[in-house]
Structures are given as C-alpha cells and as structure tokens.
Tab-separated table of N, CA, C and O in Angstrom:
chain	number	residue	atom	x	y	z
A	1	MET	N	40.562	31.791	-126.611
A	1	MET	CA	40.053	30.434	-126.482
A	1	MET	C	40.221	29.901	-125.076
A	1	MET	O	39.641	28.909	-124.737
A	2	GLY	N	41.036	30.539	-124.298
A	2	GLY	CA	41.278	30.047	-122.953
A	2	GLY	C	42.567	29.254	-122.889
A	2	GLY	O	43.224	29.024	-123.893
A	3	LEU	N	42.894	28.845	-121.699
A	3	LEU	CA	44.134	28.117	-121.479
A	3	LEU	C	43.923	26.616	-121.567
A	3	LEU	O	42.798	26.119	-121.516
A	4	TYR	N	45.008	25.910	-121.686
A	4	TYR	CA	45.018	24.456	-121.649
A	4	TYR	C	44.567	24.035	-120.259
A	4	TYR	O	45.095	24.529	-119.264
A	5	LYS	N	43.581	23.179	-120.151
A	5	LYS	CA	43.019	22.815	-118.849
A	5	LYS	C	43.694	21.563	-118.301
A	5	LYS	O	43.537	20.477	-118.836
A	6	PHE	N	44.428	21.759	-117.241
A	6	PHE	CA	45.198	20.667	-116.662
A	6	PHE	C	44.384	19.775	-115.724
A	6	PHE	O	44.908	18.817	-115.181
A	7	ASP	N	43.090	20.076	-115.530
A	7	ASP	CA	42.267	19.192	-114.712
A	7	ASP	C	41.872	17.935	-115.484
A	7	ASP	O	41.358	16.989	-114.911
A	8	TYR	N	42.146	17.912	-116.790
A	8	TYR	CA	41.981	16.698	-117.589
A	8	TYR	C	43.305	15.951	-117.537
A	8	TYR	O	44.348	16.498	-117.876
A	9	LYS	N	43.278	14.683	-117.127
A	9	LYS	CA	44.517	13.920	-116.993
A	9	LYS	C	45.009	13.397	-118.347
A	9	LYS	O	46.206	13.308	-118.572
A	10	ILE	N	44.082	13.065	-119.236
A	10	ILE	CA	44.463	12.454	-120.507
A	10	ILE	C	43.931	13.237	-121.703
A	10	ILE	O	44.617	13.374	-122.716
A	11	ALA	N	42.742	13.781	-121.610
A	11	ALA	CA	42.064	14.351	-122.776
A	11	ALA	C	42.098	15.880	-122.841
A	11	ALA	O	41.222	16.491	-123.417
A	12	ALA	N	43.127	16.510	-122.275
A	12	ALA	CA	43.205	17.978	-122.303
A	12	ALA	C	43.312	18.499	-123.729
A	12	ALA	O	42.708	19.514	-124.080
A	13	ASP	N	44.061	17.814	-124.581
A	13	ASP	CA	44.186	18.241	-125.973
A	13	ASP	C	42.852	18.107	-126.702
A	13	ASP	O	42.480	18.969	-127.499
A	14	TYR	N	42.118	17.050	-126.413
A	14	TYR	CA	40.803	16.851	-127.019
A	14	TYR	C	39.839	17.960	-126.596
A	14	TYR	O	39.116	18.514	-127.425
A	15	GLU	N	39.873	18.303	-125.312
A	15	GLU	CA	38.984	19.337	-124.800
A	15	GLU	C	39.279	20.688	-125.451
A	15	GLU	O	38.375	21.420	-125.840
A	16	LEU	N	40.555	21.017	-125.626
A	16	LEU	CA	40.942	22.267	-126.277
A	16	LEU	C	40.472	22.273	-127.737
A	16	LEU	O	39.932	23.266	-128.219
A	17	LEU	N	40.633	21.167	-128.420
A	17	LEU	CA	40.153	21.054	-129.804
A	17	LEU	C	38.640	21.246	-129.880
A	17	LEU	O	38.135	21.921	-130.783
A	18	MET	N	37.902	20.693	-128.918
A	18	MET	CA	36.451	20.868	-128.896
A	18	MET	C	36.078	22.341	-128.749
A	18	MET	O	35.141	22.816	-129.370
A	19	ARG	N	36.828	23.089	-127.917
A	19	ARG	CA	36.568	24.523	-127.786
A	19	ARG	C	36.820	25.259	-129.088
A	19	ARG	O	36.057	26.153	-129.454
A	20	PHE	N	37.882	24.913	-129.821
A	20	PHE	CA	38.155	25.532	-131.122
A	20	PHE	C	37.016	25.268	-132.093
A	20	PHE	O	36.535	26.167	-132.771
A	21	ILE	N	36.593	24.011	-132.163
A	21	ILE	CA	35.525	23.613	-133.086
A	21	ILE	C	34.231	24.337	-132.753
A	21	ILE	O	33.552	24.861	-133.641
A	22	TYR	N	33.885	24.401	-131.471
A	22	TYR	CA	32.646	25.042	-131.046
A	22	TYR	C	32.680	26.547	-131.314
A	22	TYR	O	31.747	27.118	-131.869
A	23	ARG	N	33.777	27.191	-130.950
A	23	ARG	CA	33.876	28.648	-131.082
A	23	ARG	C	33.837	29.110	-132.531
A	23	ARG	O	33.223	30.105	-132.869
A	24	HIS	N	34.505	28.370	-133.410
A	24	HIS	CA	34.599	28.771	-134.820
A	24	HIS	C	33.574	28.061	-135.708
A	24	HIS	O	33.627	28.180	-136.924
A	25	LYS	N	32.673	27.308	-135.062
A	25	LYS	CA	31.599	26.602	-135.766
A	25	LYS	C	32.131	25.772	-136.942
A	25	LYS	O	31.619	25.826	-138.056
A	26	ILE	N	33.156	25.008	-136.681
A	26	ILE	CA	33.771	24.143	-137.692
A	26	ILE	C	32.917	22.892	-137.832
A	26	ILE	O	32.639	22.212	-136.846
A	27	PRO	N	32.483	22.566	-139.059
A	27	PRO	CA	31.670	21.354	-139.222
A	27	PRO	C	32.508	20.092	-138.984
A	27	PRO	O	33.678	20.043	-139.355
A	28	ILE	N	31.891	19.145	-138.343
A	28	ILE	CA	32.566	17.882	-138.051
A	28	ILE	C	32.044	16.830	-139.024
A	28	ILE	O	30.841	16.598	-139.112
A	29	LEU	N	32.954	16.209	-139.736
A	29	LEU	CA	32.602	15.163	-140.693
A	29	LEU	C	33.142	13.836	-140.189
A	29	LEU	O	34.213	13.793	-139.597
A	30	PRO	N	32.428	12.748	-140.450
A	30	PRO	CA	32.949	11.444	-140.029
A	30	PRO	C	34.240	11.122	-140.783
A	30	PRO	O	34.341	11.329	-141.986
A	31	ALA	N	35.254	10.650	-140.062
A	31	ALA	CA	36.554	10.365	-140.671
A	31	ALA	C	36.575	9.006	-141.363
A	31	ALA	O	37.333	8.796	-142.286
A	32	GLY	N	35.753	8.089	-140.901
A	32	GLY	CA	35.764	6.754	-141.495
A	32	GLY	C	37.122	6.113	-141.342
A	32	GLY	O	37.704	6.082	-140.278
A	33	ASP	N	37.661	5.616	-142.446
A	33	ASP	CA	38.961	4.942	-142.431
A	33	ASP	C	40.109	5.889	-142.769
A	33	ASP	O	41.180	5.464	-143.180
A	34	MET	N	39.896	7.176	-142.616
A	34	MET	CA	40.921	8.141	-142.996
A	34	MET	C	41.936	8.404	-141.882
A	34	MET	O	42.981	8.978	-142.125
A	35	VAL	N	41.647	7.984	-140.679
A	35	VAL	CA	42.532	8.257	-139.563
A	35	VAL	C	43.084	6.944	-139.026
A	35	VAL	O	42.336	6.047	-138.680
A	36	TYR	N	44.395	6.858	-138.987
A	36	TYR	CA	45.064	5.694	-138.419
A	36	TYR	C	45.965	6.168	-137.303
A	36	TYR	O	46.768	7.069	-137.491
A	37	MET	N	45.804	5.556	-136.129
A	37	MET	CA	46.609	5.953	-134.979
A	37	MET	C	47.324	4.730	-134.424
A	37	MET	O	46.761	3.634	-134.408
A	38	ARG	N	48.547	4.938	-134.006
A	38	ARG	CA	49.291	3.850	-133.386
A	38	ARG	C	48.774	3.618	-131.969
A	38	ARG	O	48.315	4.541	-131.320
A	39	THR	N	48.844	2.400	-131.522
A	39	THR	CA	48.454	2.106	-130.143
A	39	THR	C	49.604	2.476	-129.215
A	39	THR	O	50.742	2.607	-129.642
A	40	GLY	N	49.292	2.627	-127.968
A	40	GLY	CA	50.305	2.988	-126.985
A	40	GLY	C	50.040	4.370	-126.439
A	40	GLY	O	49.057	5.015	-126.767
A	41	GLY	N	50.918	4.824	-125.589
A	41	GLY	CA	50.762	6.135	-124.989
A	41	GLY	C	49.905	6.064	-123.736
A	41	GLY	O	49.425	5.010	-123.334
A	42	VAL	N	49.702	7.205	-123.141
A	42	VAL	CA	48.978	7.283	-121.863
A	42	VAL	C	47.537	6.830	-122.009
A	42	VAL	O	47.009	6.131	-121.150
A	43	SER	N	46.879	7.205	-123.098
A	43	SER	CA	45.452	6.911	-123.235
A	43	SER	C	45.159	5.430	-123.453
A	43	SER	O	44.044	4.991	-123.237
A	44	ASN	N	46.132	4.654	-123.881
A	44	ASN	CA	45.911	3.226	-124.129
A	44	ASN	C	46.757	2.324	-123.240
A	44	ASN	O	46.935	1.160	-123.542
A	45	LYS	N	47.265	2.881	-122.137
A	45	LYS	CA	48.165	2.118	-121.285
A	45	LYS	C	47.489	0.897	-120.672
A	45	LYS	O	48.049	-0.180	-120.623
A	46	ASN	N	46.253	1.082	-120.191
A	46	ASN	CA	45.524	-0.021	-119.568
A	46	ASN	C	44.028	0.304	-119.568
A	46	ASN	O	43.618	1.340	-120.072
A	47	VAL	N	43.240	-0.576	-118.995
A	47	VAL	CA	41.785	-0.400	-118.989
A	47	VAL	C	41.386	0.862	-118.213
A	47	VAL	O	40.497	1.598	-118.644
A	48	LEU	N	42.047	1.134	-117.114
A	48	LEU	CA	41.725	2.326	-116.330
A	48	LEU	C	41.994	3.599	-117.139
A	48	LEU	O	41.201	4.530	-117.108
A	49	SER	N	43.080	3.625	-117.896
A	49	SER	CA	43.395	4.787	-118.734
A	49	SER	C	42.306	5.017	-119.774
A	49	SER	O	41.909	6.154	-120.022
A	50	ARG	N	41.841	3.954	-120.375
A	50	ARG	CA	40.769	4.084	-121.374
A	50	ARG	C	39.481	4.572	-120.734
A	50	ARG	O	38.751	5.373	-121.316
A	51	TYR	N	39.204	4.104	-119.532
A	51	TYR	CA	38.020	4.560	-118.809
A	51	TYR	C	38.107	6.062	-118.525
A	51	TYR	O	37.169	6.805	-118.764
A	52	VAL	N	39.245	6.497	-117.989
A	52	VAL	CA	39.450	7.918	-117.683
A	52	VAL	C	39.346	8.748	-118.960
A	52	VAL	O	38.705	9.802	-118.981
A	53	LEU	N	39.964	8.295	-120.045
A	53	LEU	CA	39.912	9.006	-121.316
A	53	LEU	C	38.471	9.183	-121.786
A	53	LEU	O	38.047	10.292	-122.126
A	54	ASN	N	37.707	8.126	-121.797
A	54	ASN	CA	36.313	8.209	-122.243
A	54	ASN	C	35.480	9.105	-121.344
A	54	ASN	O	34.643	9.875	-121.813
A	55	LYS	N	35.713	9.034	-120.048
A	55	LYS	CA	35.004	9.885	-119.092
A	55	LYS	C	35.325	11.361	-119.351
A	55	LYS	O	34.436	12.212	-119.340
A	56	GLU	N	36.585	11.660	-119.619
A	56	GLU	CA	37.002	13.036	-119.880
A	56	GLU	C	36.462	13.543	-121.223
A	56	GLU	O	36.115	14.717	-121.353
A	57	ILE	N	36.415	12.682	-122.222
A	57	ILE	CA	35.854	13.078	-123.523
A	57	ILE	C	34.385	13.431	-123.370
A	57	ILE	O	33.916	14.441	-123.896
A	58	ILE	N	33.638	12.625	-122.638
A	58	ILE	CA	32.216	12.910	-122.392
A	58	ILE	C	32.071	14.242	-121.658
A	58	ILE	O	31.224	15.064	-122.003
A	59	LYS	N	32.922	14.490	-120.673
A	59	LYS	CA	32.897	15.752	-119.928
A	59	LYS	C	33.157	16.935	-120.853
A	59	LYS	O	32.477	17.947	-120.799
A	60	ALA	N	34.143	16.811	-121.732
A	60	ALA	CA	34.485	17.897	-122.666
A	60	ALA	C	33.350	18.174	-123.646
A	60	ALA	O	33.029	19.341	-123.920
A	61	VAL	N	32.735	17.137	-124.153
A	61	VAL	CA	31.632	17.306	-125.101
A	61	VAL	C	30.447	17.976	-124.424
A	61	VAL	O	29.830	18.870	-124.980
A	62	ARG	N	30.140	17.568	-123.220
A	62	ARG	CA	29.027	18.184	-122.478
A	62	ARG	C	29.304	19.648	-122.170
A	62	ARG	O	28.396	20.479	-122.248
A	63	LYS	N	30.533	19.977	-121.802
A	63	LYS	CA	30.865	21.361	-121.478
A	63	LYS	C	30.770	22.281	-122.687
A	63	LYS	O	30.345	23.419	-122.565
A	64	THR	N	31.183	21.808	-123.849
A	64	THR	CA	31.198	22.654	-125.038
A	64	THR	C	29.877	22.622	-125.799
A	64	THR	O	29.637	23.492	-126.624
A	65	GLY	N	29.069	21.632	-125.531
A	65	GLY	CA	27.779	21.557	-126.184
A	65	GLY	C	27.849	20.832	-127.493
A	65	GLY	O	27.067	20.951	-128.354
C-alpha cells in the first residue's frame, strides 16, 4: 500500500485510508448520524487548520481517484 505520507500535515491518515479503500475496492456508504467525533485536536485547532485539512483531503481524493 505504500508508506505513510508525511507531506500531509493533517490528513495523512485520511490519505492512507483512501489508498486502502481504492486498492481493495471497498464500497463507501454514507455514515449519516452514525459517526460522532469530539472537537479539538490539530484538525480543529483554528480556521487555518480546517483550511489545510480540507485542502489535503481534496488532494488525497484527487490522487486516488
């Protein structure tokens, strides 16, 4: 699957998950109200963090198709 990509500052785990999903052709279903996440952490620290996170997610999705 490749290595963990450290050029992603916030979304490296998301990018790795996208590679797993793409490679193994795992169907993606909408989660709806099934996922609850606590606020906080690096990705929600401030507006700039959210911007970087969203930018990196878009980059990961485009790379994996």
